[in-house]
Amino acid sequence: MDFLLERASVADLDQVMGLEDEGFPPGIRESRAVFERRIRAFPEGFLLARPAGQAAMGYLCAEIWKDWDLQNESRFDLGHDIGTWLDPRGHTLYVASMTVAASYRGGTGRALFRRSLERLADDFPQLTSAVLIVNEHWTAARRIYGDDGFVETARLPAFFRPEGGPLGDALVMTRRFPAEA
């Protein structure tokens, strides 16, 4: 599937929220207000995948941090304030969220992930590491990240708490950034 990769704007929030609602169960969805703050604070890190002339089919939301450690797990929390950790001159890329519309799944997520990381590496050449978290139950997402060189480095027990669904550990996955050739 061919698509354009473009920065999200506040005008895209309805599409972003539609993707968020389709991609994540209640209890682990970000709010409209959180996404609006992230787009306004760091539009370079909020990328939409859009087939030419069509509605967005997916997004990747990322932040840049000066550094990170597990001493303060709250930086991974749902609804965390991007302004607390954001430093566009930092060296760590944090992939905060990504989803693809169900009708486009089956390869699009992998392409969105790789193309977004490549763009962010080009835009921010000082980046040296990348980190993300993923629900232990999301095998397709884990496969995408693992195939791109991310490895599990820690677990946050019972981090994901979907309404009516099983609790899930957050797997903290990292890799050098950009990927080594």
Short mmCIF file of C-alpha atoms in Angstrom, two decimals:
data_model
loop_
_atom_site.label_atom_id
_atom_site.label_comp_id
_atom_site.label_asym_id
_atom_site.label_seq_id
_atom_site.Cartn_x
_atom_site.Cartn_y
_atom_site.Cartn_z
CA MET A 1 0.00 0.00 0.00
CA ASP A 2 1.41 3.36 -1.02
CA PHE A 3 0.80 6.31 1.27
CA LEU A 4 2.05 9.78 2.04
CA LEU A 5 3.64 10.47 5.40
CA GLU A 6 2.79 13.92 6.71
CA ARG A 7 2.72 15.86 9.94
CA ALA A 8 -0.59 15.90 11.76
CA SER A 9 -2.23 19.21 12.55
CA VAL A 10 -4.97 20.12 14.99
CA ALA A 11 -7.35 19.99 12.00
CA ASP A 12 -6.63 16.23 11.79
CA LEU A 13 -7.79 15.47 15.34
CA ASP A 14 -11.12 13.92 14.29
CA GLN A 15 -9.28 11.43 12.07
CA VAL A 16 -6.66 10.76 14.75
CA MET A 17 -9.36 10.07 17.33
CA GLY A 18 -11.19 7.75 14.93
CA LEU A 19 -7.97 5.78 14.48
CA GLU A 20 -7.35 5.80 18.24
CA ASP A 21 -10.85 4.47 18.97
CA GLU A 22 -10.49 1.75 16.34
CA GLY A 23 -6.96 0.78 17.39
CA PHE A 24 -7.20 0.66 21.17
CA PRO A 25 -9.80 -0.59 23.66
CA PRO A 26 -11.36 1.71 26.26
CA GLY A 27 -9.08 2.19 29.22
CA ILE A 28 -5.92 2.48 27.14
CA ARG A 29 -6.90 5.19 24.67
CA GLU A 30 -5.41 8.65 24.71
CA SER A 31 -7.80 11.58 24.96
CA ARG A 32 -8.36 14.24 22.34
CA ALA A 33 -6.84 16.84 24.70
CA VAL A 34 -3.63 14.80 25.07
CA PHE A 35 -3.26 14.41 21.31
CA GLU A 36 -3.95 18.09 20.76
CA ARG A 37 -1.18 19.01 23.23
CA ARG A 38 1.22 16.60 21.53
CA ILE A 39 0.49 17.95 18.05
CA ARG A 40 0.87 21.55 19.22
CA ALA A 41 4.06 20.86 21.21
CA PHE A 42 5.84 18.64 18.70
CA PRO A 43 4.14 18.34 15.28
CA GLU A 44 7.38 16.93 13.84
CA GLY A 45 6.76 13.78 15.87
CA PHE A 46 3.09 13.22 15.04
CA LEU A 47 2.98 11.60 11.61
CA LEU A 48 -0.06 10.51 9.60
CA ALA A 49 -0.11 7.85 6.89
CA ARG A 50 -2.52 8.92 4.19
CA PRO A 51 -3.20 7.40 0.76
CA ALA A 52 -3.19 10.25 -1.77
CA GLY A 53 -6.39 12.26 -1.48
CA GLN A 54 -7.89 10.05 1.25
CA ALA A 55 -8.41 10.07 5.00
CA ALA A 56 -5.57 9.04 7.29
CA MET A 57 -5.11 5.28 7.59
CA GLY A 58 -2.70 5.34 10.53
CA TYR A 59 -0.51 7.46 12.73
CA LEU A 60 2.73 7.33 14.68
CA CYS A 61 3.22 9.68 17.62
CA ALA A 62 6.76 10.17 18.94
CA GLU A 63 8.63 12.40 21.35
CA ILE A 64 12.30 13.20 21.84
CA TRP A 65 13.75 12.97 25.31
CA LYS A 66 17.13 14.10 26.59
CA ASP A 67 17.52 10.65 28.14
CA TRP A 68 15.47 8.09 30.03
CA ASP A 69 15.59 5.46 32.71
CA LEU A 70 13.08 3.31 34.53
CA GLN A 71 13.39 5.27 37.77
CA ASN A 72 10.40 7.32 36.68
CA GLU A 73 7.94 4.97 34.98
CA SER A 74 5.32 7.75 34.85
CA ARG A 75 6.89 9.11 31.67
CA PHE A 76 5.24 6.13 29.90
CA ASP A 77 1.81 6.73 31.47
CA LEU A 78 -1.29 7.16 29.39
CA GLY A 79 -1.97 10.88 29.15
CA HIS A 80 1.51 11.92 30.29
CA ASP A 81 2.32 15.57 29.65
CA ILE A 82 4.62 15.81 26.64
CA GLY A 83 6.04 19.07 28.01
CA THR A 84 7.56 17.32 31.01
CA TRP A 85 10.11 15.33 29.01
CA LEU A 86 10.17 16.78 25.48
CA ASP A 87 13.57 18.03 24.32
CA PRO A 88 13.89 18.21 20.50
CA ARG A 89 17.68 18.40 20.93
CA GLY A 90 17.68 15.17 22.96
CA HIS A 91 19.16 11.84 21.99
CA THR A 92 16.32 9.39 22.70
CA LEU A 93 13.31 8.86 20.48
CA TYR A 94 10.23 7.65 22.36
CA VAL A 95 7.55 6.09 20.17
CA ALA A 96 4.50 6.97 22.27
CA SER A 97 1.79 5.42 20.10
CA MET A 98 1.05 3.94 16.70
CA THR A 99 -2.01 2.42 15.09
CA VAL A 100 -3.39 1.56 11.67
CA ALA A 101 -7.04 1.35 10.65
CA ALA A 102 -8.27 -2.26 10.63
CA SER A 103 -9.03 -2.14 6.90
CA TYR A 104 -5.34 -1.41 6.17
CA ARG A 105 -3.71 -3.95 8.48
CA GLY A 106 -1.48 -6.65 7.06
CA GLY A 107 1.76 -4.83 6.23
CA THR A 108 0.83 -1.18 6.52
CA GLY A 109 1.84 -0.99 10.19
CA ARG A 110 5.32 -2.26 9.38
CA ALA A 111 5.67 0.26 6.53
CA LEU A 112 4.33 3.12 8.66
CA PHE A 113 6.71 2.25 11.49
CA ARG A 114 9.82 1.98 9.32
CA ARG A 115 9.10 5.03 7.19
CA SER A 116 8.30 7.12 10.27
CA LEU A 117 11.52 6.11 12.01
CA GLU A 118 13.52 6.85 8.86
CA ARG A 119 11.96 10.29 8.60
CA LEU A 120 12.60 11.06 12.26
CA ALA A 121 16.23 9.90 11.90
CA ASP A 122 16.64 12.26 8.95
CA ASP A 123 14.96 15.16 10.76
CA PHE A 124 16.83 14.61 14.05
CA PRO A 125 20.30 13.23 13.26
CA GLN A 126 21.45 13.58 16.88
CA LEU A 127 19.22 10.67 17.99
CA THR A 128 21.18 7.67 19.30
CA SER A 129 18.53 5.42 20.87
CA ALA A 130 14.85 4.61 20.59
CA VAL A 131 12.43 3.25 23.18
CA LEU A 132 8.81 2.18 23.15
CA ILE A 133 6.41 0.13 25.21
CA VAL A 134 4.02 -2.50 23.91
CA ASN A 135 1.38 -4.64 25.55
CA GLU A 136 2.63 -8.19 26.03
CA HIS A 137 -0.59 -9.46 24.37
CA TRP A 138 -0.11 -7.52 21.10
CA THR A 139 1.84 -10.11 19.14
CA ALA A 140 1.57 -8.38 15.74
CA ALA A 141 2.96 -5.11 17.13
CA ARG A 142 5.70 -6.96 18.99
CA ARG A 143 6.68 -8.70 15.75
CA ILE A 144 6.87 -5.36 13.87
CA TYR A 145 9.11 -3.85 16.54
CA GLY A 146 11.26 -6.96 16.92
CA ASP A 147 11.76 -7.23 13.17
CA ASP A 148 12.99 -3.63 13.25
CA GLY A 149 15.67 -4.46 15.82
CA PHE A 150 13.90 -3.57 19.07
CA VAL A 151 14.58 -5.90 21.98
CA GLU A 152 12.83 -6.23 25.31
CA THR A 153 14.91 -4.59 28.04
CA ALA A 154 12.39 -4.37 30.92
CA ARG A 155 8.77 -5.03 31.93
CA LEU A 156 6.27 -2.83 33.69
CA PRO A 157 3.87 -5.30 35.39
CA ALA A 158 0.11 -4.87 34.78
CA PHE A 159 0.75 -1.54 33.06
CA PHE A 160 -2.03 -1.88 30.46
CA ARG A 161 -5.50 -1.95 32.01
CA PRO A 162 -8.14 -2.12 29.27
CA GLU A 163 -11.75 -1.94 30.37
CA GLY A 164 -13.14 -5.47 30.34
CA GLY A 165 -9.92 -6.99 29.06
CA PRO A 166 -6.91 -8.73 30.56
CA LEU A 167 -4.23 -6.74 32.29
CA GLY A 168 -1.02 -6.66 30.30
CA ASP A 169 2.59 -6.06 31.15
CA ALA A 170 4.26 -3.27 29.19
CA LEU A 171 7.33 -4.59 27.44
CA VAL A 172 9.93 -1.84 27.29
CA MET A 173 11.75 -2.29 23.99
CA THR A 174 14.85 -0.42 22.85
CA ARG A 175 17.37 -0.26 20.06
CA ARG A 176 20.18 1.94 18.83
CA PHE A 177 18.93 4.73 16.62
CA PRO A 178 19.13 5.03 13.78
CA ALA A 179 19.37 1.36 12.95
CA GLU A 180 22.84 0.18 12.10
CA ALA A 181 23.36 -0.88 8.50
#
